[in-house]
Tab-separated table of C-alpha atoms and ligand atoms in Angstrom:
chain	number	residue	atom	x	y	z
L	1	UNK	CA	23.157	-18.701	-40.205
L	2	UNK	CA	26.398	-17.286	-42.020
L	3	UNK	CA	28.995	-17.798	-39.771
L	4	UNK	CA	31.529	-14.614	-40.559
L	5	UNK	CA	34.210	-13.693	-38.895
L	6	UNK	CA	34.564	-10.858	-36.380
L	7	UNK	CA	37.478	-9.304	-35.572
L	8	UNK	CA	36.470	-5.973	-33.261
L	9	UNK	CA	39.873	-4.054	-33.730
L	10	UNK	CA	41.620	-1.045	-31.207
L	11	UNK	CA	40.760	2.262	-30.354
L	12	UNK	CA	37.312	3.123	-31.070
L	13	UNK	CA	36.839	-0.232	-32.926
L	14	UNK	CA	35.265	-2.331	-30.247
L	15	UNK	CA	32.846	0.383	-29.586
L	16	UNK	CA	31.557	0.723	-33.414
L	17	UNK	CA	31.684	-3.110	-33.751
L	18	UNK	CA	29.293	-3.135	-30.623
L	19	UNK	CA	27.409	-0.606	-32.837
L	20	UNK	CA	27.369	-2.234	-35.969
L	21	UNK	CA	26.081	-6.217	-34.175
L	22	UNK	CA	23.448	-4.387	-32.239
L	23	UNK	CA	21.556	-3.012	-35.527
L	24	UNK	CA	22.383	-6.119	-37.646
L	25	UNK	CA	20.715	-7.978	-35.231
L	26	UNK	CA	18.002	-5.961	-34.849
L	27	UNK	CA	17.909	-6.302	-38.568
L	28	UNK	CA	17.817	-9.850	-38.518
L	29	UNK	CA	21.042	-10.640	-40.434
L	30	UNK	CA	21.501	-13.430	-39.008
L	31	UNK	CA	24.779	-14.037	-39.068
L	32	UNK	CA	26.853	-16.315	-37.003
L	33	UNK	CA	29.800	-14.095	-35.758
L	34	UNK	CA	33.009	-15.964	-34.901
L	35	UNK	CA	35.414	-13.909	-32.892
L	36	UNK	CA	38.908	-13.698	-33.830
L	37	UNK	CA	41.852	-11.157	-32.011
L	38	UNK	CA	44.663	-8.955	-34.152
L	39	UNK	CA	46.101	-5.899	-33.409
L	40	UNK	CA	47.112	-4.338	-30.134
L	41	UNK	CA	45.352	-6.637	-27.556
L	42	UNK	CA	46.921	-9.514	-29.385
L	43	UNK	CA	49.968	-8.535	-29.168
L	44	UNK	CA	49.845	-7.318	-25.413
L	45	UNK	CA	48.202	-11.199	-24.731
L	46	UNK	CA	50.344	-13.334	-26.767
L	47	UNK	CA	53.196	-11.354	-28.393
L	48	UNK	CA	51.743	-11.645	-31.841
L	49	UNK	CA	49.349	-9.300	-33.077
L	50	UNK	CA	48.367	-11.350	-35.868
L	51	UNK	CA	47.854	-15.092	-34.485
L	52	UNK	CA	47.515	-18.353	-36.012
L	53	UNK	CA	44.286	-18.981	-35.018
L	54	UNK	CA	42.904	-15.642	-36.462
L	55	UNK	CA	43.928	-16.622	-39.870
L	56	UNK	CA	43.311	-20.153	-39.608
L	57	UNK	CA	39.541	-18.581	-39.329
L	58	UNK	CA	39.596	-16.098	-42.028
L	59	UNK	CA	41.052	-19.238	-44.176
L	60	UNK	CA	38.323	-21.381	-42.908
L	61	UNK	CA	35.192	-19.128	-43.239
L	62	UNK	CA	36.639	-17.107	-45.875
L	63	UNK	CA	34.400	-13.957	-44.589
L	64	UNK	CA	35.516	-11.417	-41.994
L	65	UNK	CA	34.728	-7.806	-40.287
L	66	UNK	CA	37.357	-5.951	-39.386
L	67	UNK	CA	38.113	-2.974	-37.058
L	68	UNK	CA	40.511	-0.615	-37.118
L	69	UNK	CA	43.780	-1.731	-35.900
L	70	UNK	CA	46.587	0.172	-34.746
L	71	UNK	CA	49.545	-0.094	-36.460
L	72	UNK	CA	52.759	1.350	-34.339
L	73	UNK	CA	54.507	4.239	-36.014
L	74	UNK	CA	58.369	4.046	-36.395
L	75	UNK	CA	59.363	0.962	-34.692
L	76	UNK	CA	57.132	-1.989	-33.800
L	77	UNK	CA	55.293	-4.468	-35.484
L	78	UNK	CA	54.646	-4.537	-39.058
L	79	UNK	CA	50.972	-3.624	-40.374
L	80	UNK	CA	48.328	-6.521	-39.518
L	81	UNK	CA	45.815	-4.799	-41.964
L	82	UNK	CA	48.792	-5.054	-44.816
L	83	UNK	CA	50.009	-8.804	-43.632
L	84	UNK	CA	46.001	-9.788	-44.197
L	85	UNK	CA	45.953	-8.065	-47.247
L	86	UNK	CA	48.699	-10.445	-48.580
L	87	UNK	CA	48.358	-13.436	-46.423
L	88	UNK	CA	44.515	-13.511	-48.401
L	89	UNK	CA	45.635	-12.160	-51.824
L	90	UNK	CA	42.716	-9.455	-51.270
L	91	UNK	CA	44.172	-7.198	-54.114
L	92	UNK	CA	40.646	-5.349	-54.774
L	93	UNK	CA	40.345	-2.622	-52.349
L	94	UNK	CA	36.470	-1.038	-53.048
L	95	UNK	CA	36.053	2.442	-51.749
L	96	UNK	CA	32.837	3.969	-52.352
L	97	UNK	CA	32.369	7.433	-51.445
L	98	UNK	CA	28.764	9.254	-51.796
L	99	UNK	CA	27.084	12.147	-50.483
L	100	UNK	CA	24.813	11.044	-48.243
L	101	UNK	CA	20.860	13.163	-47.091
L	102	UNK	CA	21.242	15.685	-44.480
L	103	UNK	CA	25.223	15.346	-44.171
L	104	UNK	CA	26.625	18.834	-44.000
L	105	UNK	CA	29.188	18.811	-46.520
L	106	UNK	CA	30.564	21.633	-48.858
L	107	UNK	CA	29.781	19.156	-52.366
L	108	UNK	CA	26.468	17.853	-52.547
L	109	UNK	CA	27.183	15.202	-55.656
L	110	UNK	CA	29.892	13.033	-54.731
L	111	UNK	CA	29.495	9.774	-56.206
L	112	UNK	CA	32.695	8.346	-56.744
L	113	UNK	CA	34.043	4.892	-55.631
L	114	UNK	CA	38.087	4.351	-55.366
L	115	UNK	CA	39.125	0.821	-56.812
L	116	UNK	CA	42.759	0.647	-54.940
L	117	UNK	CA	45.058	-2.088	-55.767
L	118	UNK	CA	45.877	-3.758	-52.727
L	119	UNK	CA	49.164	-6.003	-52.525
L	120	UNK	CA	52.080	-4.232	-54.336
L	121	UNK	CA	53.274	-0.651	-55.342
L	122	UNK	CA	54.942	1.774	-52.709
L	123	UNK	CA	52.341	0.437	-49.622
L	124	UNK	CA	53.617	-2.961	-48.634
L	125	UNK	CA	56.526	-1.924	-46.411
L	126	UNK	CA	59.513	-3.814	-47.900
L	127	UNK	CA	61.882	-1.333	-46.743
L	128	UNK	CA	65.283	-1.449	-45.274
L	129	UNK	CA	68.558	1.109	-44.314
L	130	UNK	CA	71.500	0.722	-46.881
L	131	UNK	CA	73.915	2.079	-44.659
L	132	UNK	CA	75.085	1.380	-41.445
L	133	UNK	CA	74.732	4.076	-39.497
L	134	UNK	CA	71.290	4.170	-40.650
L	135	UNK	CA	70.970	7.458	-42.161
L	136	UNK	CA	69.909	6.314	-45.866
L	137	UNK	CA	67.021	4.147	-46.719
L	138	UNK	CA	65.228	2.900	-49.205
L	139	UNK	CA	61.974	1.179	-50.243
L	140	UNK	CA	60.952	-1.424	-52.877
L	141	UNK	CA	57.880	-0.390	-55.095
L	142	UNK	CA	57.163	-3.490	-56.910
L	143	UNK	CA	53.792	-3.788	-59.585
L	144	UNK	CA	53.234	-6.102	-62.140
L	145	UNK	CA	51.068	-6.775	-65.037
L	146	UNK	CA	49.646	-9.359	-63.161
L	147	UNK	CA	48.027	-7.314	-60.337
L	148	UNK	CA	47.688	-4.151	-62.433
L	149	UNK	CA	45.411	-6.386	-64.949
L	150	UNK	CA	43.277	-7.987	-62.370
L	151	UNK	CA	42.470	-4.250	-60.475
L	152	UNK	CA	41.806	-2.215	-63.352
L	153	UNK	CA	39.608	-5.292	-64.642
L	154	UNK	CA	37.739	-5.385	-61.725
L	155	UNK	CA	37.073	-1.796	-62.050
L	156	UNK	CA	35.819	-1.840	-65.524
L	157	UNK	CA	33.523	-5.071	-64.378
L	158	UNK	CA	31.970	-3.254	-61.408
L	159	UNK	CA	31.620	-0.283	-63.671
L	160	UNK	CA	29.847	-2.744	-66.141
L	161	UNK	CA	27.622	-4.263	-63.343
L	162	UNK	CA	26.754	-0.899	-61.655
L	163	UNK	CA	26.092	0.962	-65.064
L	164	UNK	CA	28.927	3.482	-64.199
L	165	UNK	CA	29.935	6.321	-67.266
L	166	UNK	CA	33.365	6.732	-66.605
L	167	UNK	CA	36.828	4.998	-65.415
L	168	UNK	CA	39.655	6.829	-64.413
L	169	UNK	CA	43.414	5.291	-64.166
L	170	UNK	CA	45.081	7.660	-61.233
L	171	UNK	CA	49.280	7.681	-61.738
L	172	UNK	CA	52.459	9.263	-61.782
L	173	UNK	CA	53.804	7.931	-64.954
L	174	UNK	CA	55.950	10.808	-65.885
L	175	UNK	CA	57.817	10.590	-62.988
L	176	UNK	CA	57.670	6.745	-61.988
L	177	UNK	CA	57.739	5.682	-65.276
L	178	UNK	CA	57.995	1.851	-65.064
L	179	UNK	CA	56.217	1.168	-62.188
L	180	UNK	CA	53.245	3.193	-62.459
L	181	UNK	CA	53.965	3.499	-66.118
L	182	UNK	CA	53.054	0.067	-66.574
L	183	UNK	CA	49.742	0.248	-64.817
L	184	UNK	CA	48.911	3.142	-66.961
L	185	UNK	CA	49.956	0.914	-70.083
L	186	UNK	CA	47.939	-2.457	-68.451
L	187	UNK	CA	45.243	0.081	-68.026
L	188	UNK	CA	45.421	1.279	-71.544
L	189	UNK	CA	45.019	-1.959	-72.869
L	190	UNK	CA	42.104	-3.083	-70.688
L	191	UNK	CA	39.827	0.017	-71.898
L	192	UNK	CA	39.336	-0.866	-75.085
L	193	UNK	CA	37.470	-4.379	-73.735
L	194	UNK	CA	34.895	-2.025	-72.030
L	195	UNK	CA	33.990	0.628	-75.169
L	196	UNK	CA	30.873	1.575	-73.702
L	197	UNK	CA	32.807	2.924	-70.994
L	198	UNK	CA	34.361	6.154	-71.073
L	199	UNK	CA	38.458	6.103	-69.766
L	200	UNK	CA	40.950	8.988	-69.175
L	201	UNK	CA	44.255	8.732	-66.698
L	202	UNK	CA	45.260	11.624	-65.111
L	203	UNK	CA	48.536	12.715	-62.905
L	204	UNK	CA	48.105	12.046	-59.261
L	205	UNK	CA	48.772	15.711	-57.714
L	206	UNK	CA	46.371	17.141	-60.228
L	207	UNK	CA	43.352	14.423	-59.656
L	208	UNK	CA	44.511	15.473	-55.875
L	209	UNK	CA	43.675	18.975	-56.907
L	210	UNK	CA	40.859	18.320	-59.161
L	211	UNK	CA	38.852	15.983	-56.437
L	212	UNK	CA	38.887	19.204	-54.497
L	213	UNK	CA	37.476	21.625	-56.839
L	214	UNK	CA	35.083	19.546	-59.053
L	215	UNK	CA	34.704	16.027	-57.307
L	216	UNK	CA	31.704	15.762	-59.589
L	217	UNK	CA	33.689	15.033	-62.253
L	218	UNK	CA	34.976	11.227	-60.953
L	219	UNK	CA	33.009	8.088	-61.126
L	220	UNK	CA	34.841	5.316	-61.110
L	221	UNK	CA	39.075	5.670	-60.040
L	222	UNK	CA	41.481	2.934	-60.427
L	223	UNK	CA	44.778	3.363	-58.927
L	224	UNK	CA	47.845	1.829	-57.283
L	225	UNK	CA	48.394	0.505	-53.432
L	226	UNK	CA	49.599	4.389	-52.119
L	227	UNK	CA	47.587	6.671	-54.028
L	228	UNK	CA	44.370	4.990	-53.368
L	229	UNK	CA	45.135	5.063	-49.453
L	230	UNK	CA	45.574	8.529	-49.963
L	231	UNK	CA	42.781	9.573	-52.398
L	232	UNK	CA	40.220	7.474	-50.562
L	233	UNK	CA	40.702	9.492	-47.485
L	234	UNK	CA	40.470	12.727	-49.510
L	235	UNK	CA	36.974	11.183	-51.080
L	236	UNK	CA	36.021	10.336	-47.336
L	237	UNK	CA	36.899	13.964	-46.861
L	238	UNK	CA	34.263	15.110	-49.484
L	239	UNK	CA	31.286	13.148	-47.884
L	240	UNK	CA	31.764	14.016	-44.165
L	241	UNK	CA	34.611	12.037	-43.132
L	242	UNK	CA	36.683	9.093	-42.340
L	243	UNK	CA	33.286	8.114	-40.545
L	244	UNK	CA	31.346	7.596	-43.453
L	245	UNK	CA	33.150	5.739	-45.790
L	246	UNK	CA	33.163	1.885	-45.700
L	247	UNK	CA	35.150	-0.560	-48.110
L	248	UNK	CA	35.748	-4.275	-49.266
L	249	UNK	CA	39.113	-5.928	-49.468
L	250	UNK	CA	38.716	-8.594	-52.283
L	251	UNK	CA	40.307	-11.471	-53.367
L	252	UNK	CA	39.093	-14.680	-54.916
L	253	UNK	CA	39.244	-16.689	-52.374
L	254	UNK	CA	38.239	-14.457	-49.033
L	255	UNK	CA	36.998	-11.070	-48.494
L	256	UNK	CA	37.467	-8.951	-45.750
L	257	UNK	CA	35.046	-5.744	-44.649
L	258	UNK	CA	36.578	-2.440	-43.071
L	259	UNK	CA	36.289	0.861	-42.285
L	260	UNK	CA	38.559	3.376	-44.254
L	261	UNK	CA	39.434	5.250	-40.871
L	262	UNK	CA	41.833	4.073	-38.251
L	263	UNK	CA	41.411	3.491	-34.933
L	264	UNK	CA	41.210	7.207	-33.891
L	265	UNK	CA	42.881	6.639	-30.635
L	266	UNK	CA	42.087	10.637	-29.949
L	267	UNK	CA	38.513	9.726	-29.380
L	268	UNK	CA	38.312	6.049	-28.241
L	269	UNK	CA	36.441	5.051	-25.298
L	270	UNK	CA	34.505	8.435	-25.155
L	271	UNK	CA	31.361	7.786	-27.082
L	272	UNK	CA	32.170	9.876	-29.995
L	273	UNK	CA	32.936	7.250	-32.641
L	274	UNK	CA	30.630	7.666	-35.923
L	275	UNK	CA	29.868	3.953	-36.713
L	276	UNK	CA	28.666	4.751	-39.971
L	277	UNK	CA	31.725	3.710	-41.309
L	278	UNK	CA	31.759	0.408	-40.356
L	279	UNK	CA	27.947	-0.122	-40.672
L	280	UNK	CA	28.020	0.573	-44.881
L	281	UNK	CA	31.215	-2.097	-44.543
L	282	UNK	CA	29.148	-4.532	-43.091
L	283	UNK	CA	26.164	-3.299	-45.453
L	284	UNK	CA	28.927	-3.806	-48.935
L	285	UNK	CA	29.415	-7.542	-46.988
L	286	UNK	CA	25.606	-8.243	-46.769
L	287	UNK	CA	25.371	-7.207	-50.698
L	288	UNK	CA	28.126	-9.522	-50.952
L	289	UNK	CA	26.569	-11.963	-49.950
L	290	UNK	CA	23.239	-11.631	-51.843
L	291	UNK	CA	21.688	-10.343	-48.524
L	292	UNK	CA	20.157	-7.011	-50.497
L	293	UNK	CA	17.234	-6.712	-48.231
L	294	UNK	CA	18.619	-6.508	-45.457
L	295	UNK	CA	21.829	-4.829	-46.923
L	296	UNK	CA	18.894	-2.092	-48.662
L	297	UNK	CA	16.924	-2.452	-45.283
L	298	UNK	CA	20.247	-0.854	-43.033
L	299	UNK	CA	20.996	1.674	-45.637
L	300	UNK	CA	17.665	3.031	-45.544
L	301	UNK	CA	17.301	3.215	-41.476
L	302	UNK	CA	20.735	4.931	-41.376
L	303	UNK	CA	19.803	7.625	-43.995
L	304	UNK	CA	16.833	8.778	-42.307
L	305	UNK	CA	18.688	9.121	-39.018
L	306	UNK	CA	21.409	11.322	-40.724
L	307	UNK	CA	19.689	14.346	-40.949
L	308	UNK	CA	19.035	14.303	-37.239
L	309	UNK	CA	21.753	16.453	-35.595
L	310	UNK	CA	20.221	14.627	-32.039
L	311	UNK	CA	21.597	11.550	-33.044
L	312	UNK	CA	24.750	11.814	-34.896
L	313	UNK	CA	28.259	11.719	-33.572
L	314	UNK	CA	30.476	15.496	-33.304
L	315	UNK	CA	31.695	14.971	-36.466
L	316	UNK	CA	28.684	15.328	-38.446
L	317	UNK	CA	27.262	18.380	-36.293
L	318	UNK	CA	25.375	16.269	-34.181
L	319	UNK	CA	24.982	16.116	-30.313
L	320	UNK	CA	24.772	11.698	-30.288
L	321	UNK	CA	26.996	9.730	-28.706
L	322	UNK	CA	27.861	6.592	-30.729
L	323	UNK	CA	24.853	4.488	-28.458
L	324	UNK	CA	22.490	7.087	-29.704
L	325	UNK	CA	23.168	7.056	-33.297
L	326	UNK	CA	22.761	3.665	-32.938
L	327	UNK	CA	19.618	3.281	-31.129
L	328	UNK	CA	18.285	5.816	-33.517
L	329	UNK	CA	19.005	3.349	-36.612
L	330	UNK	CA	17.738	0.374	-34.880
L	331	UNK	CA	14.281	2.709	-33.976
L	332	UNK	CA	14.330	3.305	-37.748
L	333	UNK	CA	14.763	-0.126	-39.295
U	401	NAI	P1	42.264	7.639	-38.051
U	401	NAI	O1	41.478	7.284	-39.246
U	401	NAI	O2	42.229	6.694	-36.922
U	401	NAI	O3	41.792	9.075	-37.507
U	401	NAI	C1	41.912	10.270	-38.256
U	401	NAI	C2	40.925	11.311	-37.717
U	401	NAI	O4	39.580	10.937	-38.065
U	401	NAI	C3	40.942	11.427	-36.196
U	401	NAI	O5	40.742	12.764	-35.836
U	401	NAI	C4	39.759	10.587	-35.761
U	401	NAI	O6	39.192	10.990	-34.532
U	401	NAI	C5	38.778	10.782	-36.911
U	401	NAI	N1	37.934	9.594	-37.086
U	401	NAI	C6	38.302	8.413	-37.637
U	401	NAI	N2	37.303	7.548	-37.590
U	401	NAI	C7	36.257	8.174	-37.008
U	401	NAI	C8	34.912	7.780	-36.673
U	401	NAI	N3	34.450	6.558	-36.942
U	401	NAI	N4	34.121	8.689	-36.068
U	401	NAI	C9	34.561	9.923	-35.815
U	401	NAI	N5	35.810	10.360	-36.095
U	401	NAI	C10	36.640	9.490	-36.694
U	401	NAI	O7	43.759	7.866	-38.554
U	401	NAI	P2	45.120	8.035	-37.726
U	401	NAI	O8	44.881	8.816	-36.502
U	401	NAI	O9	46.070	8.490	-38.734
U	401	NAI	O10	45.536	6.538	-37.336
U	401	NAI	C11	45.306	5.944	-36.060
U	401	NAI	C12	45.746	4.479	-36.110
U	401	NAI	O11	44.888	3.733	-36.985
U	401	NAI	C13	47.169	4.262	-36.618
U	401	NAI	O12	47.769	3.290	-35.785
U	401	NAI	C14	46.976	3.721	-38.023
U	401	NAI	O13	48.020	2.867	-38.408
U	401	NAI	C15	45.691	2.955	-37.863
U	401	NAI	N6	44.935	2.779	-39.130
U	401	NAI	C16	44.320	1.575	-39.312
U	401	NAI	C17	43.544	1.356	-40.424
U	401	NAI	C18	42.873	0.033	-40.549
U	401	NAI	O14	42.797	-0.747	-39.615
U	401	NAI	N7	42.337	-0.290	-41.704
U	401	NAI	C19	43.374	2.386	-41.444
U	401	NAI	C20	44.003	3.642	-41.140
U	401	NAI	C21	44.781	3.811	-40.017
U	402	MG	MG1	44.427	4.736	-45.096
């Protein structure tokens, strides 16, 4: 058994992780899930929402699910999904985002996955006031050649691997010219190792625009910390959702497997939560771990449940609660 670790997460997360064990079981994954706390009920038990233990077990077993967790806005404790990030050095940040049979959306070709660097840029948080009566502030924005070179690689490699067309480098190099400007340079540089592979870079607010109008024209995007946050929600936005869209956190060492939505504390505890999400997260871990049946096995019970508007959640125009959607996969495996 592949012991992994579980951590379930806030707000709707214990209810799509429930989801999610339920039809990998039923799939026979077997998987060994070691459970781990972070987030809000760890820091309501013990004063620390990230603990010791939890990354003692990421460390050890180098594999992990994640939920959402909450992250206080304004004041409070600093981001447990950024601290991971770090703590792990998971600086790949895969965020595939495809049109998917029988989900209503207003594209019906988006095939685009969002390579995100994960550990520096305008993202991490390392902010502080400069004055003292705290009315001026500033924030740190660091990137290097370092992590720009090992994102963009990666996204030329899965491109490679996946037979992919096209790589696009996503920036704001006229404005931020050194930081950004040097992961447009790195990026530069790293294209011409990958001819067979077409590359263009292209202004943030425009690829903002141009997602919108003619998302069919993105395959592959390779950008820094904020802009892929943002962007990757947009592409969720094209395929249904922030319930549809799963992603990887990579580094060499670990990986950890998320969601791309929050913890949607407007619908927790109510049934409504798409699991979807979560479910292709722990699908991209099964491929991850050489597990494609089963990984290919998932996929194909949850696309012929999509269609079905008496199973899905609200927010695909269905009438499901979350148990429904779910039993509905688990009928279809
Ligand atoms: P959110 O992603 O939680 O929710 C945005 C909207 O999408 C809400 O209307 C929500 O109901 C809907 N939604 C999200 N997931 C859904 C699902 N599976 N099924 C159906 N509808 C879904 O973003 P929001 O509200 O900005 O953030 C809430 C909290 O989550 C914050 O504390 C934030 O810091 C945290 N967060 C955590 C992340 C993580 O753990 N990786 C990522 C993003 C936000
Ligand atoms: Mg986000």
């Amino acid at each position: 058994m592949q012991p992994i670790v579980l951590i379930s997460g806030d707000g709707i997360g214990p209810e799509i992780t429930e989801s999610v064990l339920r039809i990998l079981e039923a799939a026979k994954a077997d998987i060994n899930w070691i459970s781990a706390s972070a987030g809000m009920l760890a820091f309501e038990s013990s004063g620390n929402p990230l603990p010791d233990e939890t990354i003692s077990l990421i460390d050890q077993y180098k594999l992990a699910l994640k939920g959402p967790l909450t992250t206080p806005v304004g004041s409070g404790f600093r981001s447990v999904n950024v601290a991971l990030r770090q703590r792990f050095n998971l600086y790949c940040n895969i965020r595939p985002a495809r049109t998917l049979p029988g989900v209503d959306t207003r594209y019906g070709n988006v095939d685009l996955v969002t390579f995100r660097e994960n550990t520096q840029g305008m993202y991490i948080g390392m902010e502080r006031y400069i004055d003292d009566d705290e009315n001026q502030a500033e924030t740190v924005a660091i990137i290097t050649r370092e992590a720009s070179e090992r994102i963009i690689r990666a996204a030329f490699e899965y491109a490679r691997k996946h037979g992919r067309k096209k790589v696009s480098l996503i920036h704001k190099a006229n404005i931020l010219k050194y930081t950004t400007g040097l992961f447009l340079k790195v990026g530069k540089e790293i294209a011409a190792d990958y001819p067979e592979i077409l590359f263009n870079d292209m202004i943030v607010d425009n690829t903002a625009m141009q997602m919108v109008m003619r998302p069919e024209i993105f395959d592959i995007l390779v950008t820094t910390n904020l802009f892929g946050d943002i962007l990757s929600d947009l592409a969720s936005g094209l395929v249904g959702g922030l319930g549809m869209t799963g992603s990887a956190n990579l580094g060499d060492q670990h990986a950890i497997f998320e969601a791309v939505h929050g913890s949607a504390p407007d619908i927790a505890g109510q049934g409504k939560a798409n699991p979807t999400a979560l479910l292709l997260s722990a699908v991209m871990l099964l491929d991850h771990i050489n597990r494609q049946d089963t990984a290919e096995k998932i996929r194909r019970a949850l696309y012929r449940v999509l269609p079905d508007k008496e199973c899905v959640t609200a927010d695909l125009g269905g009438k499901g609660t979350t148990g429904v959607f779910t039993d509905a996969i688990i009928r279809n495996l």
